[in-house]
Short mmCIF file of N, CA, C and O in Angstrom, two decimals:
data_model
loop_
_atom_site.label_atom_id
_atom_site.label_comp_id
_atom_site.label_asym_id
_atom_site.label_seq_id
_atom_site.Cartn_x
_atom_site.Cartn_y
_atom_site.Cartn_z
N MET A 30 44.69 -34.51 -4.96
CA MET A 30 43.66 -33.53 -4.78
C MET A 30 43.56 -32.65 -6.02
O MET A 30 42.47 -32.30 -6.43
N ASP A 31 44.66 -32.32 -6.62
CA ASP A 31 44.64 -31.50 -7.83
C ASP A 31 43.98 -32.24 -8.98
O ASP A 31 43.32 -31.62 -9.82
N SER A 32 44.14 -33.54 -9.03
CA SER A 32 43.52 -34.30 -10.10
C SER A 32 42.00 -34.31 -9.96
O SER A 32 41.28 -34.31 -10.96
N THR A 33 41.48 -34.27 -8.73
CA THR A 33 40.03 -34.22 -8.52
C THR A 33 39.47 -32.89 -9.03
O THR A 33 38.41 -32.86 -9.66
N LEU A 34 40.18 -31.83 -8.78
CA LEU A 34 39.74 -30.51 -9.24
C LEU A 34 39.77 -30.44 -10.76
O LEU A 34 38.85 -29.92 -11.39
N LEU A 35 40.80 -30.99 -11.37
CA LEU A 35 40.89 -31.00 -12.82
C LEU A 35 39.79 -31.84 -13.45
O LEU A 35 39.22 -31.47 -14.48
N LEU A 36 39.46 -32.98 -12.83
CA LEU A 36 38.37 -33.81 -13.33
C LEU A 36 37.03 -33.10 -13.22
O LEU A 36 36.18 -33.21 -14.12
N ALA A 37 36.83 -32.37 -12.14
CA ALA A 37 35.57 -31.63 -11.96
C ALA A 37 35.44 -30.53 -13.00
O ALA A 37 34.36 -30.29 -13.54
N LEU A 38 36.55 -29.84 -13.28
CA LEU A 38 36.52 -28.78 -14.29
C LEU A 38 36.31 -29.35 -15.68
O LEU A 38 35.63 -28.76 -16.51
N ALA A 39 36.88 -30.50 -15.93
CA ALA A 39 36.74 -31.14 -17.24
C ALA A 39 35.33 -31.66 -17.44
O ALA A 39 34.84 -31.74 -18.57
N ALA A 40 34.66 -32.04 -16.36
CA ALA A 40 33.31 -32.58 -16.47
C ALA A 40 32.28 -31.50 -16.74
O ALA A 40 31.17 -31.78 -17.16
N ALA A 41 32.62 -30.24 -16.47
CA ALA A 41 31.68 -29.15 -16.73
C ALA A 41 31.40 -29.07 -18.22
O ALA A 41 32.27 -29.32 -19.06
N ALA A 42 30.17 -28.73 -18.54
CA ALA A 42 29.78 -28.68 -19.94
C ALA A 42 30.53 -27.55 -20.64
O ALA A 42 30.58 -26.43 -20.15
N PRO A 43 31.12 -27.85 -21.78
CA PRO A 43 31.83 -26.79 -22.50
C PRO A 43 30.83 -25.79 -23.09
O PRO A 43 29.77 -26.15 -23.59
N GLY A 44 31.17 -24.55 -22.99
CA GLY A 44 30.32 -23.51 -23.55
C GLY A 44 29.15 -23.14 -22.66
O GLY A 44 28.25 -22.43 -23.09
N ALA A 45 29.09 -23.61 -21.43
CA ALA A 45 28.01 -23.26 -20.51
C ALA A 45 28.17 -21.81 -20.08
O ALA A 45 29.28 -21.32 -19.91
N ALA A 46 27.04 -21.13 -19.90
CA ALA A 46 27.06 -19.72 -19.51
C ALA A 46 27.50 -19.60 -18.05
O ALA A 46 27.18 -20.46 -17.24
N PRO A 47 28.22 -18.54 -17.73
CA PRO A 47 28.63 -18.34 -16.34
C PRO A 47 27.40 -18.10 -15.44
O PRO A 47 26.34 -17.69 -15.90
N ALA A 48 27.58 -18.34 -14.18
CA ALA A 48 26.47 -18.21 -13.23
C ALA A 48 25.97 -16.78 -13.10
O ALA A 48 24.78 -16.55 -12.89
N TRP A 49 26.84 -15.79 -13.25
CA TRP A 49 26.41 -14.39 -13.09
C TRP A 49 25.44 -13.97 -14.18
O TRP A 49 24.63 -13.07 -13.99
N THR A 50 25.49 -14.60 -15.35
CA THR A 50 24.54 -14.24 -16.41
C THR A 50 23.12 -14.70 -16.06
O THR A 50 22.16 -14.06 -16.44
N GLN A 51 23.03 -15.81 -15.34
CA GLN A 51 21.71 -16.26 -14.90
C GLN A 51 21.16 -15.31 -13.85
O GLN A 51 19.96 -15.03 -13.84
N LEU A 52 22.01 -14.82 -12.98
CA LEU A 52 21.56 -13.85 -11.99
C LEU A 52 21.20 -12.52 -12.63
O LEU A 52 20.32 -11.80 -12.14
N LEU A 53 21.85 -12.20 -13.72
CA LEU A 53 21.59 -10.95 -14.43
C LEU A 53 20.18 -10.92 -15.01
O LEU A 53 19.59 -9.86 -15.18
N MET A 54 19.61 -12.07 -15.26
CA MET A 54 18.26 -12.14 -15.80
C MET A 54 17.21 -11.69 -14.77
O MET A 54 16.12 -11.27 -15.15
N PHE A 55 17.52 -11.77 -13.49
CA PHE A 55 16.56 -11.40 -12.46
C PHE A 55 16.46 -9.88 -12.27
O PHE A 55 15.46 -9.40 -11.74
N VAL A 56 17.46 -9.14 -12.70
CA VAL A 56 17.45 -7.69 -12.52
C VAL A 56 16.27 -7.04 -13.25
O VAL A 56 15.51 -6.28 -12.63
N PRO A 57 16.03 -7.31 -14.53
CA PRO A 57 14.86 -6.71 -15.18
C PRO A 57 13.55 -7.18 -14.55
O PRO A 57 12.60 -6.40 -14.44
N LEU A 58 13.51 -8.41 -14.11
CA LEU A 58 12.30 -8.93 -13.47
C LEU A 58 12.02 -8.17 -12.17
O LEU A 58 10.87 -7.80 -11.90
N LEU A 59 13.05 -7.91 -11.39
CA LEU A 59 12.88 -7.16 -10.15
C LEU A 59 12.47 -5.71 -10.42
O LEU A 59 11.65 -5.15 -9.70
N LEU A 60 13.02 -5.11 -11.47
CA LEU A 60 12.65 -3.74 -11.83
C LEU A 60 11.19 -3.66 -12.26
O LEU A 60 10.46 -2.75 -11.86
N ILE A 61 10.75 -4.61 -13.05
CA ILE A 61 9.35 -4.65 -13.48
C ILE A 61 8.44 -4.83 -12.27
O ILE A 61 7.42 -4.16 -12.13
N PHE A 62 8.80 -5.74 -11.38
CA PHE A 62 8.03 -5.98 -10.17
C PHE A 62 7.92 -4.71 -9.33
O PHE A 62 6.84 -4.37 -8.84
N TYR A 63 9.02 -3.97 -9.20
CA TYR A 63 9.02 -2.74 -8.41
C TYR A 63 8.12 -1.69 -9.04
O TYR A 63 7.29 -1.08 -8.36
N PHE A 64 8.26 -1.44 -10.34
CA PHE A 64 7.53 -0.36 -10.98
C PHE A 64 6.06 -0.68 -11.21
O PHE A 64 5.23 0.22 -11.31
N LEU A 65 5.69 -1.94 -11.33
CA LEU A 65 4.29 -2.29 -11.58
C LEU A 65 3.51 -2.62 -10.31
O LEU A 65 2.28 -2.52 -10.31
N ILE A 66 4.18 -3.03 -9.25
CA ILE A 66 3.45 -3.45 -8.05
C ILE A 66 3.81 -2.62 -6.83
O ILE A 66 2.93 -2.03 -6.18
N ILE A 67 5.06 -2.54 -6.47
CA ILE A 67 5.45 -1.92 -5.21
C ILE A 67 5.27 -0.40 -5.23
O ILE A 67 4.66 0.17 -4.32
N ARG A 68 5.76 0.26 -6.25
CA ARG A 68 5.70 1.73 -6.30
C ARG A 68 4.27 2.26 -6.35
O ARG A 68 3.94 3.19 -5.61
N PRO A 69 3.37 1.71 -7.18
CA PRO A 69 1.98 2.21 -7.15
C PRO A 69 1.30 1.99 -5.80
O PRO A 69 0.53 2.83 -5.35
N GLN A 70 1.61 0.88 -5.14
CA GLN A 70 1.02 0.61 -3.83
C GLN A 70 1.51 1.63 -2.81
O GLN A 70 0.74 2.11 -1.98
N GLN A 71 2.78 2.01 -2.87
CA GLN A 71 3.31 3.01 -1.96
C GLN A 71 2.66 4.37 -2.20
O GLN A 71 2.35 5.10 -1.26
N ARG A 72 2.43 4.72 -3.46
CA ARG A 72 1.76 5.98 -3.78
C ARG A 72 0.34 5.99 -3.24
O ARG A 72 -0.13 6.99 -2.70
N GLN A 73 -0.36 4.88 -3.42
CA GLN A 73 -1.74 4.78 -2.96
C GLN A 73 -1.82 4.90 -1.43
O GLN A 73 -2.69 5.59 -0.90
N MET A 74 -0.90 4.25 -0.73
CA MET A 74 -0.89 4.33 0.73
C MET A 74 -0.58 5.75 1.20
O MET A 74 -1.17 6.23 2.17
N LYS A 75 0.33 6.43 0.52
CA LYS A 75 0.69 7.79 0.88
C LYS A 75 -0.49 8.74 0.66
O LYS A 75 -0.78 9.60 1.51
N ALA A 76 -1.22 8.58 -0.43
CA ALA A 76 -2.38 9.42 -0.71
C ALA A 76 -3.49 9.16 0.30
O ALA A 76 -4.15 10.11 0.77
N HIS A 77 -3.71 7.91 0.67
CA HIS A 77 -4.74 7.57 1.65
C HIS A 77 -4.40 8.16 3.02
O HIS A 77 -5.26 8.71 3.71
N LYS A 78 -3.14 8.07 3.40
CA LYS A 78 -2.71 8.63 4.69
C LYS A 78 -2.91 10.14 4.72
O LYS A 78 -3.38 10.69 5.72
N ALA A 79 -2.59 10.82 3.62
CA ALA A 79 -2.77 12.27 3.55
C ALA A 79 -4.25 12.63 3.63
O ALA A 79 -4.63 13.62 4.29
N LYS A 80 -5.09 11.85 2.99
CA LYS A 80 -6.53 12.09 3.02
C LYS A 80 -7.09 11.93 4.44
O LYS A 80 -7.90 12.74 4.89
N ILE A 81 -6.64 10.92 5.14
CA ILE A 81 -7.12 10.67 6.50
C ILE A 81 -6.61 11.75 7.45
O ILE A 81 -7.32 12.20 8.35
N GLU A 82 -5.38 12.19 7.27
CA GLU A 82 -4.83 13.24 8.13
C GLU A 82 -5.52 14.58 7.90
O GLU A 82 -5.54 15.43 8.79
N ALA A 83 -6.12 14.78 6.73
CA ALA A 83 -6.77 16.05 6.40
C ALA A 83 -8.26 16.06 6.79
O ALA A 83 -8.95 17.03 6.49
N VAL A 84 -8.75 15.02 7.44
CA VAL A 84 -10.16 14.97 7.84
C VAL A 84 -10.42 16.10 8.84
O VAL A 84 -9.64 16.34 9.76
N LYS A 85 -11.54 16.80 8.62
CA LYS A 85 -11.90 17.90 9.51
C LYS A 85 -13.37 17.76 9.91
O LYS A 85 -14.09 16.91 9.39
N ARG A 86 -13.77 18.60 10.83
CA ARG A 86 -15.15 18.57 11.32
C ARG A 86 -16.11 18.88 10.17
O ARG A 86 -15.89 19.79 9.38
N GLY A 87 -17.15 18.07 10.04
CA GLY A 87 -18.14 18.27 8.99
C GLY A 87 -17.96 17.35 7.79
O GLY A 87 -18.85 17.25 6.96
N ASP A 88 -16.83 16.68 7.68
CA ASP A 88 -16.61 15.74 6.57
C ASP A 88 -17.42 14.47 6.78
O ASP A 88 -17.70 14.07 7.91
N GLN A 89 -17.81 13.84 5.69
CA GLN A 89 -18.45 12.53 5.77
C GLN A 89 -17.39 11.48 5.51
O GLN A 89 -16.57 11.62 4.60
N VAL A 90 -17.40 10.44 6.33
CA VAL A 90 -16.40 9.38 6.22
C VAL A 90 -17.07 8.02 6.18
O VAL A 90 -18.21 7.86 6.61
N ILE A 91 -16.34 7.06 5.64
CA ILE A 91 -16.75 5.66 5.66
C ILE A 91 -15.76 4.94 6.55
O ILE A 91 -14.54 5.02 6.34
N THR A 92 -16.27 4.23 7.53
CA THR A 92 -15.40 3.48 8.43
C THR A 92 -15.02 2.15 7.80
O THR A 92 -15.58 1.75 6.78
N GLY A 93 -14.08 1.46 8.43
CA GLY A 93 -13.65 0.16 7.93
C GLY A 93 -14.78 -0.86 7.96
O GLY A 93 -14.78 -1.82 7.19
N GLY A 94 -15.78 -0.66 8.82
CA GLY A 94 -16.92 -1.57 8.90
C GLY A 94 -18.03 -1.22 7.93
O GLY A 94 -19.05 -1.90 7.88
N GLY A 95 -17.87 -0.14 7.16
CA GLY A 95 -18.86 0.24 6.16
C GLY A 95 -19.88 1.25 6.64
O GLY A 95 -20.84 1.53 5.93
N LEU A 96 -19.71 1.79 7.84
CA LEU A 96 -20.65 2.78 8.35
C LEU A 96 -20.29 4.16 7.81
O LEU A 96 -19.13 4.53 7.74
N ILE A 97 -21.33 4.91 7.44
CA ILE A 97 -21.13 6.26 6.90
C ILE A 97 -21.63 7.24 7.95
O ILE A 97 -22.74 7.11 8.46
N GLY A 98 -20.81 8.22 8.27
CA GLY A 98 -21.19 9.21 9.27
C GLY A 98 -20.50 10.53 9.04
O GLY A 98 -19.64 10.67 8.18
N LYS A 99 -20.91 11.51 9.84
CA LYS A 99 -20.38 12.86 9.74
C LYS A 99 -19.45 13.10 10.92
O LYS A 99 -19.79 12.81 12.06
N VAL A 100 -18.28 13.64 10.65
CA VAL A 100 -17.29 13.89 11.69
C VAL A 100 -17.73 15.10 12.52
O VAL A 100 -18.02 16.16 11.96
N THR A 101 -17.77 14.92 13.85
CA THR A 101 -18.15 16.02 14.73
C THR A 101 -16.97 16.52 15.56
O THR A 101 -17.00 17.64 16.04
N LYS A 102 -15.95 15.68 15.75
CA LYS A 102 -14.80 16.08 16.55
C LYS A 102 -13.57 15.33 16.04
O LYS A 102 -13.66 14.14 15.73
N VAL A 103 -12.44 16.01 15.98
CA VAL A 103 -11.19 15.40 15.51
C VAL A 103 -10.12 15.54 16.57
O VAL A 103 -9.86 16.65 17.05
N ASP A 104 -9.52 14.42 16.97
CA ASP A 104 -8.36 14.42 17.87
C ASP A 104 -7.15 13.95 17.07
O ASP A 104 -7.23 13.74 15.87
N ASP A 105 -6.04 13.75 17.77
CA ASP A 105 -4.83 13.27 17.10
C ASP A 105 -5.02 11.86 16.54
O ASP A 105 -4.62 11.59 15.41
N ALA A 106 -5.60 10.98 17.32
CA ALA A 106 -5.72 9.58 16.90
C ALA A 106 -7.17 9.12 16.75
O ALA A 106 -7.42 8.05 16.21
N TYR A 107 -8.13 9.94 17.21
CA TYR A 107 -9.53 9.53 17.20
C TYR A 107 -10.41 10.54 16.48
O TYR A 107 -10.08 11.71 16.38
N LEU A 108 -11.56 10.05 16.03
CA LEU A 108 -12.60 10.89 15.46
C LEU A 108 -13.89 10.60 16.21
O LEU A 108 -14.13 9.46 16.62
N GLU A 109 -14.72 11.60 16.35
CA GLU A 109 -16.08 11.37 16.84
C GLU A 109 -16.98 11.49 15.63
O GLU A 109 -16.96 12.50 14.93
N ILE A 110 -17.77 10.44 15.39
CA ILE A 110 -18.59 10.37 14.18
C ILE A 110 -20.05 10.29 14.59
O ILE A 110 -20.42 9.48 15.44
N ASP A 111 -20.88 11.11 13.95
CA ASP A 111 -22.32 11.06 14.16
C ASP A 111 -22.92 10.13 13.11
O ASP A 111 -22.82 10.38 11.92
N LEU A 112 -23.54 9.05 13.59
CA LEU A 112 -24.14 8.06 12.69
C LEU A 112 -25.66 8.19 12.70
O LEU A 112 -26.39 7.24 12.90
N GLY A 113 -26.16 9.40 12.48
CA GLY A 113 -27.60 9.61 12.46
C GLY A 113 -28.20 9.59 13.85
O GLY A 113 -29.21 8.94 14.08
N GLY A 114 -27.60 10.28 14.76
CA GLY A 114 -28.10 10.35 16.13
C GLY A 114 -27.20 9.67 17.13
O GLY A 114 -27.12 10.09 18.28
N ALA A 115 -26.52 8.65 16.76
CA ALA A 115 -25.59 7.96 17.66
C ALA A 115 -24.18 8.47 17.37
O ALA A 115 -23.72 8.45 16.24
N LYS A 116 -23.52 8.93 18.43
CA LYS A 116 -22.15 9.41 18.27
C LYS A 116 -21.20 8.32 18.74
O LYS A 116 -21.35 7.77 19.83
N VAL A 117 -20.24 8.00 17.91
CA VAL A 117 -19.25 6.97 18.23
C VAL A 117 -17.86 7.54 18.05
O VAL A 117 -17.65 8.48 17.28
N ARG A 118 -16.91 6.96 18.79
CA ARG A 118 -15.50 7.32 18.60
C ARG A 118 -14.87 6.24 17.75
O ARG A 118 -15.08 5.05 17.95
N ALA A 119 -14.07 6.67 16.80
CA ALA A 119 -13.39 5.73 15.91
C ALA A 119 -11.92 6.12 15.83
O ALA A 119 -11.57 7.31 15.89
N VAL A 120 -11.08 5.14 15.67
CA VAL A 120 -9.65 5.38 15.47
C VAL A 120 -9.46 5.89 14.04
O VAL A 120 -10.07 5.37 13.11
N LYS A 121 -8.64 6.90 13.88
CA LYS A 121 -8.43 7.48 12.53
C LYS A 121 -7.97 6.44 11.52
O LYS A 121 -8.35 6.48 10.36
N ALA A 122 -7.17 5.50 11.98
CA ALA A 122 -6.62 4.50 11.06
C ALA A 122 -7.70 3.58 10.50
O ALA A 122 -7.47 2.92 9.48
N THR A 123 -8.88 3.52 11.14
CA THR A 123 -9.93 2.63 10.64
C THR A 123 -10.82 3.31 9.61
O THR A 123 -11.73 2.68 9.08
N ILE A 124 -10.57 4.58 9.31
CA ILE A 124 -11.36 5.28 8.30
C ILE A 124 -10.87 4.82 6.92
O ILE A 124 -9.69 4.89 6.61
N SER A 125 -11.81 4.34 6.11
CA SER A 125 -11.40 3.84 4.80
C SER A 125 -11.49 4.88 3.70
O SER A 125 -10.76 4.80 2.73
N ASP A 126 -12.40 5.87 3.85
CA ASP A 126 -12.50 6.88 2.80
C ASP A 126 -13.21 8.12 3.33
O ASP A 126 -14.00 8.05 4.27
N VAL A 127 -12.93 9.25 2.71
CA VAL A 127 -13.62 10.50 2.98
C VAL A 127 -14.44 10.78 1.74
O VAL A 127 -13.91 10.79 0.62
N ILE A 128 -15.76 10.98 1.91
CA ILE A 128 -16.63 11.16 0.75
C ILE A 128 -17.23 12.55 0.75
O ILE A 128 -17.24 13.25 1.77
N GLN A 129 -17.73 12.98 -0.40
CA GLN A 129 -18.38 14.27 -0.53
C GLN A 129 -19.74 14.22 0.15
O GLN A 129 -20.45 13.24 0.04
N PRO A 130 -20.11 15.27 0.86
CA PRO A 130 -21.42 15.27 1.50
C PRO A 130 -22.54 15.26 0.45
O PRO A 130 -22.38 15.76 -0.64
N GLY A 131 -23.63 14.66 0.82
CA GLY A 131 -24.77 14.59 -0.09
C GLY A 131 -24.77 13.27 -0.83
O GLY A 131 -25.44 12.33 -0.44
N GLY A 132 -24.03 13.19 -1.89
CA GLY A 132 -23.96 11.96 -2.68
C GLY A 132 -25.18 11.82 -3.58
O GLY A 132 -26.00 12.72 -3.71
N ALA A 133 -25.33 10.68 -4.18
CA ALA A 133 -26.44 10.41 -5.09
C ALA A 133 -27.64 9.91 -4.31
O ALA A 133 -27.48 9.19 -3.32
N PRO A 134 -28.85 10.25 -4.72
CA PRO A 134 -30.03 9.76 -4.01
C PRO A 134 -30.22 8.27 -4.24
O PRO A 134 -29.79 7.70 -5.23
N ALA A 135 -30.89 7.64 -3.28
CA ALA A 135 -31.17 6.21 -3.38
C ALA A 135 -32.24 5.95 -4.43
O ALA A 135 -33.03 6.83 -4.78
N ASN A 136 -32.29 4.75 -4.94
CA ASN A 136 -33.30 4.36 -5.94
C ASN A 136 -34.56 3.90 -5.23
O ASN A 136 -34.86 2.72 -5.15
N ASP A 137 -35.33 4.85 -4.74
CA ASP A 137 -36.56 4.50 -4.02
C ASP A 137 -37.74 4.51 -4.95
O ASP A 137 -38.01 5.25 -5.75
#
């Protein structure tokens, strides 16, 4: 059994790099991945959540379906939105953006 182990060790390429050095190459790659992709996405999600939590009566919002309306009532989990005469209830989590009232005029 000892001779098998010695033959296996002798068959290894001389001067080959240890396995931990190959694993060490992934550390900078993981750091780059974290700082360029994961961290900015977390910041963006945190800012969006804060914006949605700060919605108040009178704000204009865009729903996930693309409808633009004015907030008339705010609950913990729901909003009541006036869509030009029709009032609908929407879940706060489906609000995609809060926009400034007025906006730019259409190109008529």
